[in-house]
Short mmCIF file of C-alpha atoms and ligand atoms in Angstrom, two decimals:
data_model
loop_
_atom_site.label_atom_id
_atom_site.label_comp_id
_atom_site.label_asym_id
_atom_site.label_seq_id
_atom_site.Cartn_x
_atom_site.Cartn_y
_atom_site.Cartn_z
CA MET A 1 96.72 101.05 91.33
CA LYS A 2 98.82 97.94 90.68
CA PRO A 3 100.38 96.45 93.83
CA ILE A 4 104.10 97.13 94.21
CA THR A 5 106.42 94.21 94.78
CA ALA A 6 108.97 95.81 97.07
CA SER A 7 111.48 93.59 98.83
CA PRO A 8 111.10 94.41 102.50
CA SER A 9 114.22 93.77 104.55
CA ILE A 10 112.69 94.18 107.99
CA LYS A 11 112.91 91.07 110.14
CA ALA A 12 109.40 90.63 111.48
CA PRO A 13 108.37 86.97 111.22
CA ILE A 14 105.53 87.30 113.74
CA SER A 15 104.01 90.25 111.85
CA SER A 16 104.40 88.29 108.64
CA LYS A 17 102.55 85.29 110.09
CA LEU A 18 99.81 87.41 111.67
CA SER A 19 99.25 89.39 108.49
CA LYS A 20 98.68 86.19 106.53
CA GLU A 21 96.31 84.83 109.17
CA ILE A 22 94.28 88.03 109.59
CA GLU A 23 93.54 88.22 105.87
CA GLU A 24 91.32 85.16 106.33
CA PHE A 25 89.12 87.06 108.75
CA ILE A 26 89.34 90.77 107.94
CA PRO A 27 89.29 91.97 104.30
CA GLY A 28 92.84 92.90 103.36
CA GLY A 29 93.81 92.33 106.98
CA VAL A 30 92.94 95.89 107.93
CA ASN A 31 89.99 97.86 109.23
CA SER A 32 90.95 100.92 107.18
CA PRO A 33 92.56 100.39 103.76
CA PHE A 34 95.51 102.76 104.10
CA ARG A 35 96.92 100.79 106.98
CA SER A 36 97.66 97.98 104.54
CA PHE A 37 100.99 97.88 102.70
CA HIS A 38 99.16 97.56 99.39
CA GLU A 39 100.83 100.67 97.96
CA VAL A 40 104.33 99.81 99.11
CA GLY A 41 104.32 96.02 98.92
CA GLY A 42 105.29 93.50 101.59
CA HIS A 43 103.33 92.61 104.70
CA THR A 44 102.01 95.00 107.33
CA ILE A 45 103.69 95.46 110.68
CA PHE A 46 101.60 94.60 113.74
CA VAL A 47 102.16 97.23 116.41
CA ASP A 48 101.95 95.94 119.98
CA ARG A 49 102.54 99.08 121.98
CA GLY A 50 103.86 102.60 121.93
CA ALA A 51 105.83 104.83 124.29
CA GLY A 52 106.50 108.50 123.54
CA SER A 53 107.87 108.84 120.01
CA LYS A 54 108.35 105.08 119.53
CA VAL A 55 106.23 102.08 118.62
CA TYR A 56 107.17 98.42 119.11
CA ASP A 57 105.99 95.66 116.83
CA ALA A 58 104.90 92.12 117.64
CA ASP A 59 108.48 90.93 117.00
CA GLY A 60 109.93 93.44 119.46
CA ASN A 61 111.39 95.79 116.82
CA GLU A 62 111.49 99.46 117.79
CA TYR A 63 110.56 102.25 115.38
CA ILE A 64 110.58 106.03 115.60
CA ASP A 65 106.97 106.59 114.67
CA TYR A 66 105.82 109.21 112.17
CA VAL A 67 102.45 107.62 111.41
CA GLY A 68 101.23 109.18 114.65
CA ALA A 69 98.05 107.10 114.39
CA TRP A 70 97.40 109.07 111.15
CA GLY A 71 97.26 112.33 113.10
CA PRO A 72 95.90 111.83 116.62
CA ALA A 73 99.16 111.00 118.46
CA ILE A 74 100.29 114.63 118.77
CA LEU A 75 101.44 114.03 122.36
CA GLY A 76 103.12 110.75 121.42
CA HIS A 77 102.05 107.36 122.73
CA GLY A 78 101.03 106.46 126.27
CA ASN A 79 100.58 110.04 127.52
CA GLU A 80 100.09 109.68 131.26
CA LYS A 81 97.64 112.55 131.73
CA ILE A 82 95.35 111.26 129.00
CA THR A 83 95.55 107.72 130.37
CA ASN A 84 94.71 108.84 133.91
CA ALA A 85 91.81 111.07 132.80
CA VAL A 86 90.28 108.37 130.65
CA THR A 87 90.74 105.58 133.21
CA GLU A 88 89.06 107.62 135.91
CA VAL A 89 85.93 108.02 133.75
CA ILE A 90 85.87 104.39 132.66
CA LYS A 91 85.84 103.32 136.31
CA HIS A 92 82.56 105.14 136.84
CA GLY A 93 80.82 104.53 133.58
CA PRO A 94 81.72 104.67 130.84
CA LEU A 95 78.52 105.74 129.04
CA PHE A 96 75.13 107.00 130.19
CA GLY A 97 73.30 108.44 127.20
CA ALA A 98 72.58 111.58 129.19
CA PRO A 99 74.45 114.90 129.20
CA HIS A 100 77.70 114.91 131.21
CA LYS A 101 79.53 117.94 132.61
CA LEU A 102 82.67 116.99 130.66
CA GLU A 103 80.78 117.74 127.41
CA LEU A 104 80.17 121.26 128.69
CA GLU A 105 83.77 121.65 129.78
CA LEU A 106 85.19 120.59 126.42
CA ALA A 107 82.65 122.65 124.44
CA LYS A 108 83.52 125.76 126.48
CA LYS A 109 87.25 125.22 125.96
CA ILE A 110 86.91 125.05 122.19
CA VAL A 111 84.47 127.94 121.93
CA GLU A 112 86.78 130.10 124.04
CA THR A 113 89.75 129.16 121.82
CA VAL A 114 88.39 129.34 118.28
CA PRO A 115 86.85 132.69 117.32
CA SER A 116 84.73 131.22 114.48
CA ILE A 117 83.01 128.74 116.79
CA ASP A 118 80.00 129.87 118.86
CA MET A 119 78.57 126.39 119.36
CA ILE A 120 79.84 122.85 118.82
CA ARG A 121 78.60 119.26 118.59
CA PHE A 122 80.70 116.17 119.35
CA VAL A 123 80.56 113.00 117.25
CA ASN A 124 82.82 109.96 116.90
CA SER A 125 84.94 110.43 113.79
CA GLY A 126 86.03 112.92 111.18
CA THR A 127 83.76 111.27 108.64
CA GLU A 128 80.74 111.82 110.87
CA ALA A 129 81.71 115.44 111.50
CA VAL A 130 81.95 116.17 107.76
CA MET A 131 78.73 114.30 106.92
CA SER A 132 76.81 116.20 109.57
CA THR A 133 78.30 119.56 108.58
CA ILE A 134 77.30 119.09 104.96
CA ARG A 135 73.74 118.24 105.95
CA LEU A 136 73.69 121.29 108.22
CA ALA A 137 74.95 123.61 105.47
CA ARG A 138 72.25 122.25 103.17
CA GLY A 139 69.56 122.54 105.84
CA PHE A 140 70.61 126.09 106.69
CA THR A 141 70.72 127.39 103.12
CA GLY A 142 67.94 125.26 101.65
CA LYS A 143 70.31 124.47 98.75
CA ASP A 144 71.81 121.19 97.62
CA LEU A 145 75.15 121.71 95.88
CA ILE A 146 78.44 121.28 97.72
CA VAL A 147 81.74 122.43 96.21
CA MET A 148 84.90 120.55 97.18
CA PHE A 149 88.46 120.52 95.86
CA GLU A 150 90.26 117.89 93.83
CA GLY A 151 92.49 115.74 96.01
CA CYS A 152 91.02 116.83 99.35
CA TYR A 153 89.92 113.97 101.58
CA HIS A 154 86.88 114.41 103.78
CA GLY A 155 86.27 110.89 105.05
CA HIS A 156 84.38 108.00 103.54
CA SER A 157 80.80 109.24 103.19
CA ASP A 158 79.32 108.93 99.69
CA SER A 159 78.99 112.56 98.64
CA VAL A 160 82.60 113.58 99.38
CA LEU A 161 84.39 110.69 97.70
CA ALA A 162 83.49 112.35 94.41
CA SER A 163 86.81 114.00 93.80
CA THR A 164 89.58 112.17 95.57
CA LYS A 165 91.88 109.35 94.60
CA HIS A 166 89.12 107.13 96.06
CA LYS A 167 86.45 108.29 93.62
CA HIS A 168 86.42 104.97 91.85
CA SER A 169 84.87 103.24 94.85
CA SER A 170 81.95 101.21 93.65
CA GLY A 171 78.77 101.12 95.68
CA ILE A 172 78.17 104.85 95.39
CA PRO A 173 75.00 105.60 93.45
CA ASP A 174 75.34 108.38 90.85
CA GLY A 175 72.69 110.28 92.79
CA SER A 176 74.89 110.53 95.88
CA SER A 177 77.60 112.52 94.23
CA GLN A 178 75.59 114.45 91.66
CA ASN A 179 75.23 117.30 94.12
CA THR A 180 78.97 117.57 94.63
CA ILE A 181 81.01 119.78 92.31
CA THR A 182 84.80 119.80 92.28
CA CYS A 183 87.25 122.60 91.63
CA PRO A 184 91.07 122.62 91.52
CA PHE A 185 92.84 123.43 94.82
CA ASN A 186 94.72 126.74 95.03
CA ASP A 187 92.77 128.28 92.10
CA LEU A 188 90.47 131.17 93.07
CA GLU A 189 89.46 132.02 89.51
CA ALA A 190 88.14 128.51 88.94
CA LEU A 191 86.12 128.71 92.15
CA ASP A 192 84.74 132.12 91.20
CA ARG A 193 83.62 130.75 87.82
CA CYS A 194 82.09 127.70 89.47
CA LEU A 195 80.12 129.71 92.03
CA ALA A 196 78.96 132.13 89.33
CA ASN A 197 77.81 129.25 87.09
CA HIS A 198 75.82 127.70 89.93
CA LYS A 199 74.68 130.94 91.52
CA GLY A 200 71.86 130.48 94.03
CA LYS A 201 72.26 126.69 94.14
CA VAL A 202 75.36 126.12 96.27
CA ALA A 203 74.94 125.34 99.97
CA GLY A 204 78.59 125.16 100.96
CA VAL A 205 82.24 125.06 99.98
CA ILE A 206 84.31 122.51 101.92
CA ILE A 207 88.09 122.50 101.98
CA GLU A 208 91.04 121.05 103.82
CA PRO A 209 92.93 124.30 104.53
CA VAL A 210 96.14 122.28 104.14
CA ALA A 211 95.53 119.25 101.93
CA GLY A 212 96.95 116.24 103.77
CA SER A 213 96.15 113.40 101.39
CA MET A 214 97.81 114.63 98.22
CA GLY A 215 101.20 115.48 99.64
CA VAL A 216 100.77 118.14 102.38
CA VAL A 217 99.78 120.92 99.99
CA ALA A 218 99.76 124.34 101.63
CA PRO A 219 97.34 127.06 100.56
CA GLN A 220 99.10 129.67 98.46
CA PRO A 221 99.38 133.12 100.07
CA GLY A 222 95.96 134.79 100.08
CA TYR A 223 94.12 131.68 98.85
CA LEU A 224 92.10 130.99 102.01
CA GLN A 225 91.33 134.71 102.41
CA GLY A 226 90.13 134.77 98.78
CA LEU A 227 87.98 131.72 99.45
CA ARG A 228 86.40 133.49 102.40
CA GLU A 229 85.62 136.52 100.24
CA LEU A 230 84.08 134.44 97.46
CA CYS A 231 81.88 132.48 99.89
CA THR A 232 80.65 135.75 101.41
CA LYS A 233 80.08 137.25 97.96
CA TYR A 234 77.97 134.29 96.77
CA GLY A 235 76.24 133.67 100.13
CA VAL A 236 77.52 130.12 100.62
CA VAL A 237 78.65 128.44 103.83
CA LEU A 238 82.44 128.10 104.08
CA ILE A 239 83.42 124.83 105.79
CA PHE A 240 86.97 124.15 106.94
CA ASP A 241 87.66 120.45 107.32
CA GLU A 242 90.27 120.66 110.06
CA VAL A 243 90.06 116.98 110.98
CA LEU A 244 93.79 116.66 110.29
CA THR A 245 95.01 120.25 110.76
CA GLY A 246 92.91 121.11 113.82
CA PHE A 247 95.02 121.39 116.99
CA ARG A 248 97.94 120.01 114.97
CA ILE A 249 99.36 122.88 112.95
CA ALA A 250 98.25 125.41 115.57
CA TYR A 251 96.13 125.44 118.71
CA GLY A 252 92.65 125.69 117.18
CA GLY A 253 93.95 124.82 113.73
CA ALA A 254 94.73 126.29 110.31
CA GLN A 255 92.14 129.03 110.68
CA LEU A 256 94.18 130.56 113.51
CA LEU A 257 97.46 130.08 111.67
CA TYR A 258 96.17 131.70 108.47
CA ASP A 259 93.74 134.08 110.21
CA VAL A 260 90.61 133.15 108.25
CA LYS A 261 87.15 132.63 109.77
CA PRO A 262 85.08 129.83 108.22
CA ASP A 263 81.35 129.53 108.96
CA LEU A 264 81.64 125.91 110.06
CA THR A 265 84.61 123.75 111.09
CA CYS A 266 85.12 120.00 111.43
CA TYR A 267 87.58 118.51 113.91
CA GLY A 268 88.72 114.98 114.78
CA LYS A 269 92.08 113.20 115.13
CA ALA A 270 94.45 115.31 117.34
CA LEU A 271 91.53 116.69 119.35
CA GLY A 272 90.94 113.17 120.67
CA GLY A 273 94.61 112.24 120.99
CA GLY A 274 93.73 108.59 120.33
CA MET A 275 90.17 108.51 121.62
CA PRO A 276 87.60 108.29 118.80
CA ILE A 277 86.36 111.84 118.29
CA GLY A 278 84.82 114.11 115.72
CA ALA A 279 83.40 117.57 116.30
CA TYR A 280 81.77 120.28 114.25
CA GLY A 281 80.93 123.81 115.15
CA GLY A 282 80.55 127.35 113.95
CA LYS A 283 78.18 130.28 113.80
CA ARG A 284 75.36 130.20 116.32
CA GLU A 285 72.65 130.92 113.73
CA ILE A 286 73.75 127.89 111.69
CA MET A 287 74.32 125.54 114.65
CA ARG A 288 70.85 126.40 115.99
CA LYS A 289 69.38 124.64 112.94
CA LEU A 290 70.30 121.32 114.57
CA MET A 291 67.63 119.16 116.21
CA PRO A 292 66.10 119.36 118.77
CA ILE A 293 65.95 123.17 118.42
CA GLY A 294 66.13 123.19 114.62
CA ASP A 295 65.09 120.79 111.88
CA VAL A 296 68.42 119.22 110.81
CA TYR A 297 68.84 115.72 112.21
CA GLN A 298 72.09 114.33 113.61
CA ALA A 299 72.44 111.84 116.45
CA GLY A 300 74.75 109.20 117.94
CA THR A 301 74.74 106.72 120.83
CA PHE A 302 78.43 107.35 121.51
CA SER A 303 78.52 111.05 120.58
CA GLY A 304 80.09 113.19 123.29
CA ASN A 305 80.83 110.13 125.43
CA PRO A 306 82.51 111.06 128.73
CA VAL A 307 85.58 108.88 128.11
CA THR A 308 86.46 110.70 124.90
CA MET A 309 85.57 114.07 126.47
CA ALA A 310 87.96 113.41 129.36
CA GLY A 311 90.74 112.42 126.96
CA ALA A 312 90.21 115.52 124.81
CA ILE A 313 90.22 117.84 127.83
CA ALA A 314 93.49 116.27 128.99
CA ILE A 315 94.95 116.87 125.53
CA LEU A 316 93.84 120.49 125.27
CA ASN A 317 95.16 121.18 128.77
CA GLN A 318 98.60 120.15 127.51
CA LEU A 319 98.38 121.67 124.02
CA SER A 320 97.18 125.03 125.36
CA ASP A 321 100.74 125.56 126.58
CA PRO A 322 102.33 127.41 123.61
CA LYS A 323 105.56 125.53 124.31
CA ALA A 324 103.93 122.44 122.78
CA TYR A 325 103.75 124.10 119.36
CA ASP A 326 107.24 125.59 119.75
CA ILE A 327 108.58 122.06 120.26
CA LEU A 328 106.61 120.70 117.30
CA GLU A 329 107.88 123.49 115.05
CA GLU A 330 111.47 123.24 116.23
CA ARG A 331 111.70 119.46 115.78
CA SER A 332 109.89 119.50 112.43
CA LYS A 333 112.22 122.23 111.18
CA GLN A 334 115.27 120.36 112.47
CA MET A 335 114.22 117.35 110.45
CA PHE A 336 113.47 119.26 107.31
CA ASP A 337 116.65 121.30 107.44
CA GLY A 338 118.56 118.06 108.05
CA VAL A 339 117.01 116.20 105.13
CA ALA A 340 117.38 119.27 102.89
CA GLN A 341 121.10 119.31 103.75
CA SER A 342 121.30 115.58 102.91
CA VAL A 343 119.63 116.21 99.56
CA SER A 344 122.11 118.97 98.84
CA ASN A 345 125.05 116.66 99.74
CA ILE A 346 123.66 113.93 97.50
CA ASN A 347 123.14 116.34 94.62
CA LYS A 348 126.81 117.33 94.89
CA GLN A 349 127.87 113.67 94.78
CA ARG A 350 125.67 113.16 91.71
CA LEU A 351 127.24 116.13 90.02
CA ALA A 352 130.71 114.76 90.77
CA ALA A 353 129.59 111.46 89.24
CA GLY A 354 128.45 113.28 86.09
CA ILE A 355 124.70 113.26 86.86
CA ASN A 356 123.42 116.78 86.26
CA SER A 357 119.84 116.53 87.56
CA PRO A 358 118.91 117.10 91.22
CA ILE A 359 117.20 114.19 92.91
CA PRO A 360 113.44 114.22 92.31
CA LEU A 361 112.39 114.84 95.89
CA GLN A 362 110.17 117.59 97.26
CA LEU A 363 110.07 118.14 100.99
CA ALA A 364 106.59 119.31 101.95
CA ARG A 365 105.79 120.55 105.44
CA VAL A 366 103.27 122.66 107.30
CA GLY A 367 103.96 122.64 111.03
CA SER A 368 104.26 119.05 112.20
CA MET A 369 102.61 117.57 109.05
CA PHE A 370 105.11 116.56 106.40
CA ALA A 371 105.70 114.36 103.37
CA PHE A 372 108.63 113.17 101.25
CA LEU A 373 107.30 113.58 97.72
CA PHE A 374 109.29 111.79 95.04
CA SER A 375 108.50 114.22 92.27
CA PRO A 376 110.76 116.51 90.22
CA HIS A 377 108.35 119.43 90.78
CA PRO A 378 106.64 121.04 93.79
CA VAL A 379 103.05 119.91 94.32
CA THR A 380 100.42 122.65 94.61
CA ASN A 381 97.33 120.74 93.47
CA PHE A 382 95.93 117.31 92.63
CA GLU A 383 97.08 117.33 89.00
CA GLU A 384 100.66 117.95 90.08
CA SER A 385 100.45 115.24 92.76
CA LYS A 386 100.05 112.68 89.96
CA ALA A 387 103.75 113.07 89.15
CA ILE A 388 104.71 111.54 92.52
CA ASP A 389 106.61 108.30 91.97
CA ALA A 390 105.06 105.64 94.23
CA GLU A 391 107.60 103.00 93.20
CA THR A 392 110.59 105.05 94.44
CA PHE A 393 108.70 105.94 97.61
CA ALA A 394 108.08 102.21 98.26
CA LYS A 395 111.82 101.49 98.10
CA PHE A 396 112.60 104.42 100.38
CA PHE A 397 109.81 103.42 102.78
CA HIS A 398 111.09 99.85 103.19
CA ASP A 399 114.71 100.90 103.54
CA ILE A 400 114.01 103.32 106.38
CA LEU A 401 111.50 100.92 107.98
CA ALA A 402 114.23 98.29 108.16
CA ASN A 403 116.33 100.91 109.93
CA GLY A 404 113.69 101.74 112.52
CA ILE A 405 111.79 104.65 110.98
CA MET A 406 108.06 104.22 110.38
CA LEU A 407 106.23 106.43 107.86
CA PRO A 408 102.63 106.04 106.64
CA PRO A 409 102.74 103.38 103.90
CA THR A 410 101.57 105.69 101.11
CA ALA A 411 103.50 108.07 98.85
CA VAL A 412 101.25 111.09 99.43
CA ASP A 413 99.69 111.02 102.90
CA ALA A 414 100.88 113.31 105.68
CA ALA A 415 103.34 111.95 108.21
CA CYS A 416 103.03 113.44 111.68
CA LEU A 417 105.52 114.43 114.33
CA SER A 418 104.71 114.56 118.05
CA VAL A 419 105.95 116.65 120.97
CA MET A 420 107.74 113.51 122.18
CA HIS A 421 110.15 113.33 119.24
CA SER A 422 113.56 114.19 120.66
CA HIS A 423 116.57 115.82 118.98
CA GLU A 424 118.18 112.37 118.95
CA ASP A 425 115.13 110.86 117.22
CA ILE A 426 115.36 113.52 114.54
CA GLN A 427 119.13 113.15 114.10
CA ARG A 428 118.68 109.41 113.67
CA THR A 429 115.82 109.93 111.20
CA VAL A 430 117.88 112.33 109.10
CA ALA A 431 120.86 109.94 109.05
CA VAL A 432 118.68 106.98 108.02
CA CYS A 433 116.96 109.03 105.31
CA GLU A 434 120.32 110.22 103.95
CA GLN A 435 121.56 106.65 103.75
CA ALA A 436 118.40 105.50 101.94
CA LEU A 437 118.47 108.44 99.50
CA THR A 438 122.15 107.84 98.77
CA LYS A 439 121.39 104.20 97.92
CA LEU A 440 118.55 105.24 95.69
CA PHE A 441 120.15 108.12 93.87
CA VAL A 442 123.91 107.81 94.01
CA LYS A 443 124.80 104.16 94.29
CA ALA A 444 121.98 102.93 92.08
C1 LIG B 1 90.87 116.04 106.37
C2 LIG B 1 90.15 114.80 106.81
N1 LIG B 1 88.82 114.82 106.91
C3 LIG B 1 88.12 113.74 107.32
C4 LIG B 1 88.77 112.56 107.64
C5 LIG B 1 87.99 111.38 108.12
O1 LIG B 1 88.22 111.19 109.47
P1 LIG B 1 87.98 109.73 110.14
O2 LIG B 1 89.00 108.83 109.57
O3 LIG B 1 88.15 110.00 111.61
O4 LIG B 1 86.59 109.33 109.79
C6 LIG B 1 90.17 112.50 107.53
C7 LIG B 1 90.89 111.24 107.83
O5 LIG B 1 91.95 110.95 107.36
C8 LIG B 1 90.88 113.64 107.11
O6 LIG B 1 92.22 113.63 107.00
#
């Protein structure tokens, strides 16, 4: 994608200087490419600290934060209970390389919460969880093929970059992705055909139950249930990648919200609340294939480390209060209703000015995951996500950033709300968005 030359109006000279300097030492100045402002232009903002719903940059600017650490910050920044739990463990450790009772405590909590999970393993990232789950599905079935869906992101391991916007990464041998087949999202007939064509050869079907990297695309009614039925019919392992949705859109994740039981599930992000975590779990008969009791290898020096376990337990203790999800839903709805009202006001002004078309903006939201999609049409799959106008998003992004609202710097990735976002935060966000949209679509 060609870099966009937006004209950022935020005053952040220290960030500007640091971002030039860091590029000498770290490729692109970032340790994960989507943190860079490559898609929106301008220099990145260096965040110094966070508190609740806000982050503060190196220049002292305050932002209402909707990056949410790309998912984990569901309780906002600087949550005291997480900090205390983690600090207590660090004082006495932090790592032993032997089992710790906190691993048992966290495993029990998740197994008791999520009906599809009989056993679980903890790792350090979503990528690791997905990688290990795919190997497990292959080891369990004795088959090689994995089916995934166009536009779904499952981390940066070779075999699952086959069908995302990142598929053009070099350094992936053909052999690594030749066992991955892709199907369109939200299309059961295509999946049925695919599984029939490869009958007896497919180990697993992996899906993001709500696709977070192509514009917060929800499953159409009955889609996930249909997926479950097809996987059962063809005898393949159904894997839900709930790295982003897990413990975010509902306690336990999308499978509880949509009432579908996968065979295996991957978690990460919100489960760790900022501590580096990944987890995968599911049916006992599949999980018992893992070494040392089975013959599928997966290991990790830092896997299940007590610091992360303590943080995750502190998070689940707070999220298990249903009020947490009521707040997330209420605030997310307040924002979406507010922006929808702004869009309607702007459309009226356009009409009065003789412009007959509504503004090309789709508001996409599932729970506290949302995206502003600058497209004339709703997005239900990867093909449709290609209509999203990254150039317009870049202008919108910089305008609201300069007014203290921070979104992820990409036109399609999910923004995330936290329980710490107040009514005032939302009111301010709606007002700033209305102002930016008016500039873009009425006063242009
Ligand atoms: C659905 C999904 N799966 C897997 C991953 C990879 O997780 P991590 O970045 O922790 O490796 C991500 C990260 O964005 C994700 O959104």
